[in-house]
């Protein structure tokens, strides 16, 4: 999940050519919408909602059609969205800025679903302090949220990437890599974290609970589509909070839902609930609204945009982290007000809270 690269950022920019040809048509009011999602604890509700008629219920309410498609490749889902093939997609705040926004696609966070609160971790072999990472090779998915977590972890001990060597490693290879003798430090996300920590030599020395709120999981939509079709945004919010009610219930139905989501993501009920425990899930719209409207959000996005700029992921030749404007719910903007491409709004979550969907 959660991965970016310079190549993909360039691909996203290239996809703008395709998008440019579609933008006029996409701006027209329409009835059919396409949503893409990929496997992760905070996004499993979308698959469940499709399978249990919740998507259909809200689409019918607004007289529209919503097609929900699961992608096994997270990056491909974002690239397809950026190219205009989908109207909405699940992604992280960091990837939303570096791929569709940097690719020129004006994108709005309709739902702030959760933030990682321990699901992402720095793991050392046979060492139990973060300071022990100095001088080591660190295996991670380069330019991903794992890379961001490493940077934030090193900052916390007055260190930097100069003190380690990053080894780009696919998430698909991470568990096997840890088992080899020459790999002594990894940074990754669940369920890989849980698998690696089963090894008695593995010690988690820093995780995302130390940077709460910085790694967010979102449902975003194309801003033009959303502007011309606000009912689409309302339906997405309705689907999310209806599914949250089921998913978090202390009941037989709730347990069955969590078990089904766990199985669909390659684990069992216990494994899925462990991942939920490491996730700050915004199952109540009021909590999501409060978080999104908080003065902490601009601070977080400032950290994220500076990290991406330093890694060259805000577009080829970007002169500064200000190159892309990021609009907050109160209308304030980080960066270029003339080039706003990433937006946070509380409108749809607030409507869910007030019962006006």
XYZ file of C-alpha atoms in Angstrom:
357
model
C 0.000 0.000 0.000
C 1.097 3.631 0.465
C 3.972 3.923 -1.996
C 5.316 6.607 -4.329
C 8.374 7.088 -6.510
C 9.871 9.694 -8.762
C 8.904 7.597 -11.764
C 5.284 7.459 -10.665
C 5.177 11.162 -9.937
C 6.398 11.756 -13.469
C 3.805 9.297 -14.769
C 1.122 11.211 -12.927
C 2.259 14.423 -14.573
C 2.212 12.701 -17.956
C -1.317 11.484 -17.225
C -2.381 15.126 -17.140
C -2.303 15.071 -20.942
C -5.057 12.458 -20.826
C -6.846 14.357 -18.073
C -6.747 17.596 -20.055
C -8.711 15.968 -22.825
C -11.327 14.695 -20.395
C -11.729 17.695 -18.119
C -14.492 19.353 -20.107
C -16.582 16.198 -20.178
C -15.849 15.363 -16.550
C -17.134 18.753 -15.404
C -20.632 18.058 -16.737
C -23.299 16.819 -14.280
C -23.538 13.074 -14.550
C -25.129 9.993 -13.031
C -22.407 7.337 -13.150
C -19.411 7.462 -10.821
C -16.391 5.228 -10.326
C -14.552 4.736 -7.028
C -11.232 2.894 -6.578
C -9.885 1.439 -3.345
C -7.089 -0.891 -2.240
C -6.383 -3.265 0.646
C -5.649 -1.594 3.985
C -7.356 -1.788 7.360
C -8.818 1.719 7.032
C -10.154 1.093 3.536
C -11.686 -2.364 3.913
C -15.100 -0.775 4.694
C -15.463 0.162 1.011
C -15.377 -3.448 -0.135
C -17.759 -4.471 2.634
C -20.160 -1.642 1.744
C -20.229 -2.771 -1.876
C -20.888 -6.407 -0.961
C -23.633 -5.627 1.568
C -25.789 -3.178 -0.369
C -24.689 -0.030 1.472
C -23.230 1.505 -1.698
C -26.433 0.665 -3.568
C -28.588 2.182 -0.809
C -26.887 5.583 -0.974
C -26.575 5.610 -4.756
C -30.306 4.928 -5.013
C -31.065 7.726 -2.550
C -29.454 10.256 -4.882
C -30.538 8.638 -8.140
C -27.000 7.879 -9.238
C -24.831 4.839 -9.908
C -21.593 4.209 -7.997
C -19.205 1.513 -9.169
C -16.692 0.514 -6.474
C -13.562 -1.284 -7.724
C -10.858 -2.964 -5.641
C -7.265 -2.630 -6.841
C -4.577 -5.042 -5.682
C -2.007 -2.434 -6.731
C -2.392 0.753 -4.688
C -0.189 2.838 -6.971
C -2.149 1.767 -10.034
C -5.395 2.895 -8.392
C -3.939 6.380 -7.909
C -2.548 6.499 -11.428
C -5.936 5.487 -12.866
C -7.639 8.195 -10.821
C -5.056 10.756 -11.930
C -5.659 9.785 -15.564
C -9.384 10.457 -15.123
C -10.611 6.854 -15.228
C -12.027 7.123 -11.677
C -13.847 9.924 -9.891
C -12.609 9.041 -6.401
C -9.891 6.935 -4.783
C -8.554 5.951 -1.366
C -5.068 7.265 -0.620
C -2.921 8.866 2.076
C -2.514 12.605 2.540
C 1.096 12.336 1.381
C 0.329 10.351 -1.761
C -2.612 12.613 -2.601
C -0.250 15.557 -2.718
C 2.574 13.809 -4.581
C 0.604 11.973 -7.277
C -2.749 13.481 -8.367
C -2.115 16.997 -7.025
C 1.458 17.107 -8.359
C 0.064 15.663 -11.598
C -2.256 18.651 -11.956
C -5.514 17.027 -10.854
C -7.431 19.223 -8.404
C -8.371 16.808 -5.620
C -10.581 17.145 -2.519
C -10.500 15.019 0.628
C -14.179 14.136 1.066
C -13.639 11.840 4.064
C -10.773 11.778 6.541
C -11.275 8.170 7.574
C -8.461 7.549 10.026
C -4.826 8.084 10.828
C -2.147 5.509 11.482
C -1.599 5.204 15.237
C 0.970 2.415 15.334
C 0.317 0.612 12.039
C 3.613 1.909 10.616
C 6.846 1.072 12.446
C 10.648 1.141 12.455
C 11.889 -2.317 13.419
C 15.441 -3.271 14.432
C 16.922 -6.749 14.672
C 18.374 -7.521 18.092
C 18.372 -3.858 19.189
C 15.765 -2.055 21.249
C 16.559 1.669 20.932
C 16.014 3.924 17.929
C 19.506 5.361 18.444
C 20.900 1.927 17.480
C 19.771 2.532 13.880
C 22.735 4.824 13.200
C 25.169 3.366 10.686
C 22.739 0.681 9.542
C 21.214 -0.079 6.163
C 17.453 0.471 6.433
C 15.146 -1.494 4.141
C 11.949 0.334 3.173
C 9.796 1.368 0.229
C 11.614 4.490 -0.919
C 9.579 7.739 -0.953
C 6.664 6.034 0.826
C 5.151 6.864 4.219
C 7.764 4.456 5.611
C 10.458 6.810 4.328
C 8.583 9.714 5.935
C 8.310 7.823 9.239
C 12.063 7.156 9.194
C 12.778 10.839 8.620
C 10.501 11.854 11.504
C 11.996 9.184 13.755
C 15.545 10.320 13.044
C 14.523 13.936 13.719
C 13.242 12.856 17.150
C 16.756 11.801 18.175
C 18.505 14.773 16.581
C 19.668 12.677 13.663
C 19.023 12.565 9.897
C 19.196 10.291 6.866
C 22.907 11.030 6.639
C 23.351 8.605 9.541
C 21.771 5.632 7.735
C 21.623 4.139 4.247
C 18.177 3.582 2.737
C 17.775 0.366 0.753
C 14.719 0.462 -1.514
C 12.753 -2.749 -0.929
C 9.324 -3.754 -2.226
C 6.642 -4.231 0.400
C 6.036 -7.659 -1.157
C 9.611 -8.648 -0.262
C 9.858 -7.041 3.174
C 9.032 -10.019 5.421
C 11.389 -12.323 3.516
C 14.095 -9.652 3.522
C 13.952 -9.331 7.299
C 14.645 -13.046 7.640
C 17.981 -12.734 5.816
C 21.110 -12.272 7.911
C 22.239 -8.995 6.353
C 18.971 -7.108 6.917
C 18.998 -5.517 10.363
C 16.563 -2.605 10.086
C 13.245 -2.247 8.263
C 10.426 0.288 8.115
C 7.021 -0.900 6.949
C 3.283 -1.010 7.664
C 0.693 -3.545 8.821
C 0.038 -6.374 8.278
C 3.773 -6.700 7.480
C 4.730 -5.149 10.831
C 2.753 -7.806 12.704
C 4.365 -10.591 10.680
C 7.909 -9.326 11.258
C 7.332 -8.754 14.978
C 6.516 -12.453 15.365
C 10.282 -12.993 15.064
C 11.788 -12.828 18.587
C 14.733 -10.763 17.301
C 12.438 -8.011 16.013
C 11.918 -4.903 18.127
C 9.703 -1.957 17.242
C 11.672 1.159 18.221
C 9.473 3.904 16.719
C 5.993 3.858 15.266
C 3.323 6.168 13.902
C 1.715 6.609 17.314
C 4.692 8.911 18.011
C 3.567 11.221 15.185
C -0.222 11.065 15.651
C -2.314 12.483 12.846
C 0.490 12.748 10.301
C -0.235 9.633 8.211
C -3.887 10.053 7.201
C -6.052 7.726 5.148
C -8.542 9.532 2.937
C -11.296 9.108 0.402
C -10.649 11.828 -2.154
C -12.576 12.905 -5.240
C -11.899 15.031 -8.276
C -12.768 18.579 -7.222
C -14.504 19.480 -10.502
C -16.650 16.340 -10.383
C -17.524 17.075 -6.765
C -18.398 20.706 -7.455
C -20.790 19.764 -10.250
C -22.155 16.694 -8.449
C -22.322 17.349 -4.687
C -24.696 14.400 -4.256
C -21.770 12.126 -5.096
C -19.870 13.480 -2.083
C -22.928 13.108 0.120
C -23.348 9.503 -0.977
C -19.709 8.726 -0.187
C -20.132 10.151 3.312
C -23.357 8.208 3.834
C -21.712 4.961 2.728
C -18.733 5.506 5.029
C -20.636 6.292 8.222
C -23.260 3.591 7.675
C -20.439 1.065 7.317
C -18.654 2.478 10.365
C -21.781 1.854 12.449
C -21.737 -1.811 11.495
C -17.967 -2.272 11.647
C -17.512 -0.870 15.153
C -20.619 -2.422 16.722
C -20.167 -4.638 19.765
C -22.560 -7.172 18.340
C -22.676 -10.379 16.344
C -23.137 -8.333 13.171
C -20.153 -6.142 14.022
C -17.940 -9.128 14.755
C -19.006 -10.787 11.509
C -18.214 -7.590 9.595
C -14.730 -7.333 11.123
C -14.113 -11.006 10.463
C -15.170 -10.614 6.832
C -12.962 -7.564 6.355
C -10.060 -9.360 7.992
C -10.423 -12.361 5.711
C -10.651 -10.100 2.663
C -7.389 -8.427 3.675
C -5.517 -11.693 4.251
C -5.806 -12.046 8.019
C -8.293 -13.266 10.618
C -10.550 -11.528 13.132
C -7.804 -11.267 15.752
C -5.303 -9.895 13.233
C -7.766 -7.379 11.845
C -8.808 -6.133 15.278
C -5.121 -5.741 16.183
C -4.690 -3.525 13.118
C -7.812 -1.567 14.080
C -6.277 -0.995 17.517
C -3.256 0.620 15.816
C -5.551 2.879 13.781
C -7.361 5.992 14.976
C -10.569 5.301 13.091
C -12.949 8.243 12.725
C -16.172 6.278 12.952
C -18.056 9.343 14.227
C -18.341 12.307 11.840
C -17.980 14.830 14.677
C -14.516 13.448 15.487
C -13.483 13.587 11.822
C -14.708 17.186 11.528
C -12.844 18.245 14.685
C -9.634 16.616 13.465
C -9.864 18.087 9.957
C -10.670 21.596 11.214
C -7.877 21.479 13.807
C -4.956 23.937 13.567
C -2.730 20.843 13.602
C -3.713 19.951 10.018
C -1.789 22.825 8.354
C 1.248 21.986 10.512
C 1.093 18.345 9.407
C 0.682 19.195 5.732
C 3.601 21.606 5.985
C 5.807 18.771 7.240
C 4.551 16.486 4.471
C 4.991 18.976 1.633
C 8.529 19.831 2.741
C 9.458 16.147 2.876
C 8.075 15.640 -0.646
C 9.865 18.714 -1.974
C 13.174 17.527 -0.522
C 12.688 14.186 -2.297
C 11.824 15.844 -5.610
C 8.237 14.595 -5.593
C 6.284 17.803 -6.158
C 6.945 17.862 -9.884
C 10.002 18.249 -12.067
C 11.723 21.557 -11.473
C 9.489 22.607 -8.553
C 11.188 25.732 -7.124
C 9.907 25.249 -3.577
C 7.391 23.409 -1.399
C 4.985 26.281 -2.180
C 4.516 25.132 -5.784
C 1.175 23.422 -4.981
C -1.558 25.171 -3.028
C -3.194 23.155 -0.238
C -6.537 24.558 0.923
C -7.738 24.026 4.478
C -11.416 23.827 5.546
C -11.377 27.484 6.657
C -10.222 28.624 3.211
C -6.631 29.342 4.230
C -3.985 28.083 1.815
C -0.526 26.609 2.259
C 1.559 27.420 -0.809
C 0.499 28.931 -4.130
C -3.065 30.319 -3.953
C -3.060 30.435 -7.746
C -2.345 26.714 -8.041
C -4.583 25.006 -5.471
C -4.629 21.286 -6.276
C -5.286 19.641 -2.889
C -8.213 20.571 -0.662
C -9.583 19.566 2.718
C -13.263 20.125 3.448
C -15.503 19.253 6.383
C -18.714 19.830 4.387
C -19.743 16.241 3.751
C -18.625 14.894 7.132
C -20.439 17.793 8.811
C -23.629 16.972 6.897
C -23.360 13.394 8.182
C -23.003 14.708 11.739
C -26.048 16.986 11.362
C -28.140 14.280 9.718
C -28.617 16.333 6.560
C -27.237 13.867 4.025
